[in-house]
Short mmCIF file of C-alpha atoms in Angstrom, two decimals:
data_model
loop_
_atom_site.label_atom_id
_atom_site.label_comp_id
_atom_site.label_asym_id
_atom_site.label_seq_id
_atom_site.Cartn_x
_atom_site.Cartn_y
_atom_site.Cartn_z
CA UNK A 1 0.10 -0.49 0.03
CA UNK A 2 0.77 3.82 -0.52
CA UNK A 3 0.79 6.46 1.54
CA UNK A 4 2.15 10.41 1.61
CA UNK A 5 2.44 12.73 4.58
CA UNK A 6 3.47 16.41 3.40
CA UNK A 7 3.67 17.27 7.58
CA UNK A 8 3.07 21.35 6.43
CA UNK A 9 -0.81 22.17 5.79
CA UNK A 10 1.24 25.63 5.60
CA UNK A 11 4.58 27.87 5.16
CA UNK A 12 5.11 31.45 5.08
CA UNK A 13 8.47 32.25 4.14
CA UNK A 14 9.92 36.03 3.43
CA UNK A 15 10.31 36.62 -0.41
CA UNK A 16 14.91 36.51 -0.26
CA UNK A 17 14.38 33.54 2.19
CA UNK A 18 14.78 29.87 1.97
CA UNK A 19 11.54 27.54 0.80
CA UNK A 20 10.60 23.87 2.27
CA UNK A 21 7.81 22.20 2.21
CA UNK A 22 8.36 18.73 3.78
CA UNK A 23 7.00 14.67 2.19
CA UNK A 24 7.14 11.75 3.55
CA UNK A 25 6.44 8.80 2.01
CA UNK A 26 5.04 4.76 2.14
CA UNK A 27 5.18 2.47 -1.34
CA UNK A 28 6.10 -1.56 -1.00
CA UNK A 29 7.18 -0.71 -4.38
CA UNK A 30 10.24 1.70 -5.50
CA UNK A 31 8.58 3.92 -6.31
CA UNK A 32 8.52 7.21 -8.29
CA UNK A 33 7.41 9.96 -6.95
CA UNK A 34 6.49 14.22 -7.46
CA UNK A 35 5.61 17.54 -6.99
CA UNK A 36 3.62 19.21 -8.35
CA UNK A 37 2.37 23.88 -8.18
CA UNK A 38 -1.09 24.73 -8.68
CA UNK A 39 -1.10 28.18 -8.79
CA UNK A 40 -4.82 29.92 -7.47
CA UNK A 41 -7.73 28.23 -9.57
CA UNK A 42 -5.34 26.43 -12.54
CA UNK A 43 -3.94 23.16 -13.17
CA UNK A 44 -1.31 21.37 -11.52
CA UNK A 45 2.02 21.97 -12.90
CA UNK A 46 4.81 18.85 -12.90
CA UNK A 47 7.64 20.59 -11.15
CA UNK A 48 10.33 17.60 -10.66
CA UNK A 49 9.91 13.87 -11.13
CA UNK A 50 12.60 10.93 -9.02
CA UNK A 51 12.92 7.64 -10.98
CA UNK A 52 15.44 5.45 -9.48
CA UNK A 53 18.10 8.16 -11.00
CA UNK A 54 20.07 10.81 -9.37
CA UNK A 55 18.21 11.33 -5.84
CA UNK A 56 18.41 14.73 -5.75
CA UNK A 57 16.55 16.06 -8.29
CA UNK A 58 16.66 19.68 -9.89
CA UNK A 59 13.15 20.68 -10.85
CA UNK A 60 11.68 23.92 -12.64
CA UNK A 61 12.07 27.35 -11.57
CA UNK A 62 14.76 26.75 -8.82
CA UNK A 63 13.91 23.68 -7.34
CA UNK A 64 14.62 20.27 -5.83
CA UNK A 65 13.91 17.48 -3.77
CA UNK A 66 16.10 15.23 -2.67
CA UNK A 67 14.75 11.22 -2.58
CA UNK A 68 16.25 9.87 0.97
CA UNK A 69 15.19 6.23 0.96
CA UNK A 70 16.06 5.90 4.54
CA UNK A 71 14.02 8.64 6.00
CA UNK A 72 11.32 7.23 3.02
CA UNK A 73 10.74 11.41 2.86
CA UNK A 74 11.43 13.49 -0.10
CA UNK A 75 11.08 17.37 0.87
CA UNK A 76 11.17 20.31 -1.50
CA UNK A 77 13.68 22.50 -1.91
CA UNK A 78 13.74 25.75 -2.52
CA UNK A 79 17.37 28.20 -2.22
CA UNK A 80 15.95 32.17 -2.57
CA UNK A 81 12.24 32.36 -2.72
CA UNK A 82 9.65 34.20 -5.08
CA UNK A 83 6.40 36.05 -5.12
CA UNK A 84 5.40 34.14 -7.88
CA UNK A 85 6.79 30.40 -6.22
CA UNK A 86 3.01 30.93 -3.90
CA UNK A 87 0.40 28.17 -4.10
CA UNK A 88 -0.42 25.21 -3.37
CA UNK A 89 2.20 21.93 -3.17
CA UNK A 90 1.54 18.39 -4.00
CA UNK A 91 3.54 15.28 -3.03
CA UNK A 92 2.93 11.87 -4.36
CA UNK A 93 4.18 9.15 -5.26
CA UNK A 94 2.74 6.77 -7.58
CA UNK A 95 2.80 2.84 -8.37
CA UNK A 96 4.15 1.81 -11.98
CA UNK A 97 1.69 4.70 -13.23
CA UNK A 98 -1.71 3.26 -13.06
CA UNK A 99 -2.18 4.57 -9.20
CA UNK A 100 -1.21 7.57 -8.44
CA UNK A 101 -0.89 8.89 -4.29
CA UNK A 102 -1.66 13.28 -3.36
CA UNK A 103 -0.30 13.43 -0.65
CA UNK A 104 -3.09 16.15 1.46
CA UNK A 105 -0.88 19.93 -0.07
CA UNK A 106 1.29 21.83 1.12
CA UNK A 107 0.13 25.86 0.42
CA UNK A 108 3.09 28.42 0.25
CA UNK A 109 3.33 31.98 1.66
CA UNK A 110 5.51 34.39 0.21
CA UNK A 111 5.71 37.89 1.94
CA UNK A 112 7.24 40.55 0.83
CA UNK B 1 -1.27 23.12 -28.19
CA UNK B 2 -3.01 21.93 -25.46
CA UNK B 3 -1.43 18.49 -23.79
CA UNK B 4 -4.93 18.02 -22.71
CA UNK B 5 -8.24 19.54 -22.80
CA UNK B 6 -11.10 19.42 -20.16
CA UNK B 7 -14.40 21.42 -21.51
CA UNK B 8 -16.46 22.52 -20.34
CA UNK B 9 -14.37 24.40 -17.25
CA UNK B 10 -17.26 25.97 -15.56
CA UNK B 11 -20.48 24.39 -14.90
CA UNK B 12 -23.01 24.84 -12.32
CA UNK B 13 -26.06 23.25 -12.39
CA UNK B 14 -29.56 21.76 -10.30
CA UNK B 15 -29.54 19.33 -8.00
CA UNK B 16 -30.92 15.62 -9.62
CA UNK B 17 -29.66 16.67 -13.12
CA UNK B 18 -27.15 15.20 -15.56
CA UNK B 19 -23.99 16.29 -16.53
CA UNK B 20 -21.00 15.40 -18.70
CA UNK B 21 -17.17 16.31 -18.51
CA UNK B 22 -15.05 15.59 -21.44
CA UNK B 23 -11.60 14.68 -21.66
CA UNK B 24 -9.49 15.20 -24.64
CA UNK B 25 -4.96 14.80 -25.08
CA UNK B 26 -3.16 14.46 -27.26
CA UNK B 27 0.02 13.36 -25.75
CA UNK B 28 -0.37 10.30 -26.79
CA UNK B 29 -0.38 8.45 -22.97
CA UNK B 30 -2.22 5.37 -22.78
CA UNK B 31 -3.36 6.00 -19.96
CA UNK B 32 -5.76 8.51 -18.55
CA UNK B 33 -7.43 9.90 -15.49
CA UNK B 34 -10.51 11.54 -13.64
CA UNK B 35 -9.24 13.82 -10.11
CA UNK B 36 -11.35 15.08 -7.84
CA UNK B 37 -10.46 17.73 -5.56
CA UNK B 38 -12.41 18.82 -2.48
CA UNK B 39 -12.80 22.52 -1.13
CA UNK B 40 -9.55 21.81 0.53
CA UNK B 41 -8.09 21.02 -2.52
CA UNK B 42 -7.12 17.36 -1.42
CA UNK B 43 -6.97 16.12 -4.43
CA UNK B 44 -8.34 11.58 -5.18
CA UNK B 45 -8.23 9.51 -7.08
CA UNK B 46 -11.18 8.44 -9.49
CA UNK B 47 -10.96 6.71 -12.29
CA UNK B 48 -7.88 4.84 -14.56
CA UNK B 49 -8.09 3.85 -17.44
CA UNK B 50 -5.14 2.59 -19.79
CA UNK B 51 -5.97 1.69 -23.12
CA UNK B 52 -9.83 1.93 -22.41
CA UNK B 53 -9.50 -0.57 -20.23
CA UNK B 54 -10.95 0.28 -16.78
CA UNK B 55 -7.63 0.19 -14.54
CA UNK B 56 -8.68 1.49 -10.59
CA UNK B 57 -12.27 2.98 -9.87
CA UNK B 58 -11.31 4.30 -6.52
CA UNK B 59 -14.87 3.81 -4.82
CA UNK B 60 -16.63 6.13 -6.34
CA UNK B 61 -20.34 5.83 -6.86
CA UNK B 62 -22.41 4.40 -9.45
CA UNK B 63 -23.53 7.43 -10.09
CA UNK B 64 -20.26 8.41 -12.02
CA UNK B 65 -19.60 6.31 -15.00
CA UNK B 66 -16.47 7.38 -17.11
CA UNK B 67 -16.41 6.06 -20.63
CA UNK B 68 -13.24 6.06 -23.06
CA UNK B 69 -13.92 5.87 -26.71
CA UNK B 70 -10.68 5.98 -27.63
CA UNK B 71 -7.29 6.53 -26.23
CA UNK B 72 -6.62 10.01 -26.75
CA UNK B 73 -9.78 10.70 -24.92
CA UNK B 74 -12.22 10.01 -21.70
CA UNK B 75 -14.92 11.46 -20.72
CA UNK B 76 -16.98 11.13 -17.46
CA UNK B 77 -20.67 11.52 -16.81
CA UNK B 78 -23.03 12.47 -13.63
CA UNK B 79 -26.26 11.03 -12.96
CA UNK B 80 -28.63 12.26 -10.27
CA UNK B 81 -26.36 15.03 -9.64
CA UNK B 82 -26.33 15.81 -5.39
CA UNK B 83 -24.83 18.64 -3.69
CA UNK B 84 -21.39 16.70 -2.71
CA UNK B 85 -20.64 16.64 -6.36
CA UNK B 86 -19.67 19.77 -5.98
CA UNK B 87 -15.77 20.09 -6.33
CA UNK B 88 -13.24 21.24 -9.22
CA UNK B 89 -13.00 17.57 -11.16
CA UNK B 90 -8.62 16.68 -12.84
CA UNK B 91 -8.35 15.02 -15.84
CA UNK B 92 -4.89 13.82 -16.35
CA UNK B 93 -2.92 11.86 -19.06
CA UNK B 94 0.38 9.70 -18.08
CA UNK B 95 2.39 6.51 -20.16
CA UNK B 96 1.82 4.76 -16.71
CA UNK B 97 2.04 1.16 -18.95
CA UNK B 98 3.04 -0.91 -15.75
CA UNK B 99 6.51 -0.99 -16.83
CA UNK B 100 7.44 2.14 -15.95
CA UNK B 101 5.90 5.39 -14.72
CA UNK B 102 6.30 8.81 -16.12
CA UNK B 103 4.30 12.29 -14.99
CA UNK B 104 1.22 12.66 -15.07
CA UNK B 105 -0.28 16.05 -16.93
CA UNK B 106 -2.92 17.73 -15.95
CA UNK B 107 -5.73 19.20 -17.27
CA UNK B 108 -6.80 22.97 -16.31
CA UNK B 109 -10.12 21.64 -14.50
CA UNK B 110 -13.57 22.17 -14.29
CA UNK B 111 -14.95 23.59 -11.36
CA UNK B 112 -18.81 22.69 -11.17
CA UNK B 113 -20.20 23.61 -8.64
CA UNK B 114 -24.24 21.46 -8.10
CA UNK B 115 -27.05 24.36 -6.74
#
């Protein structure tokens, strides 16, 4: 069985400071893991994905995530937040493509 | 060109009506999905089709019936709409075939409001 837990429902940072959005997962298989972003009243856009290659994954807009099997974590980071990063972020685990499980989401607020 | 397109974008209807949401993808993907996003932004998979065959049906009332005429289309028909059906419905597609996993590409969503 798979599950994914996003440890924070809301994160607030100041513009220019680092971002950390936390995600833990469980999976019976070697998982594929993704981070998606959803801006207000928009669809979902893929930020980055891990599919058993390099454990440090770089995505779009300066985001990256590190897969840590020992900690079953896949936290999303960005060195310096921008106002345009304010959005809802979803961590996703997938088993071989047929079933994807979304985390509950983390709302990122960026203060000027 | 829009990769995954849904229509309509907004749908307001009365309780008891029957409505359909259409989805088309031009990515050549084998797998398509319907997700429901509730008012708290929680996304839950409803159905998954692979090459027109139903793969996943996640405890969805049988008032919801997906139909896949070909692998580029997955439509969602809802009978006897209820207030609790109000949500944003997302269609998605991916190359997922069980042998490997790729990311899902999402449509822009259909905001369904039942009054």
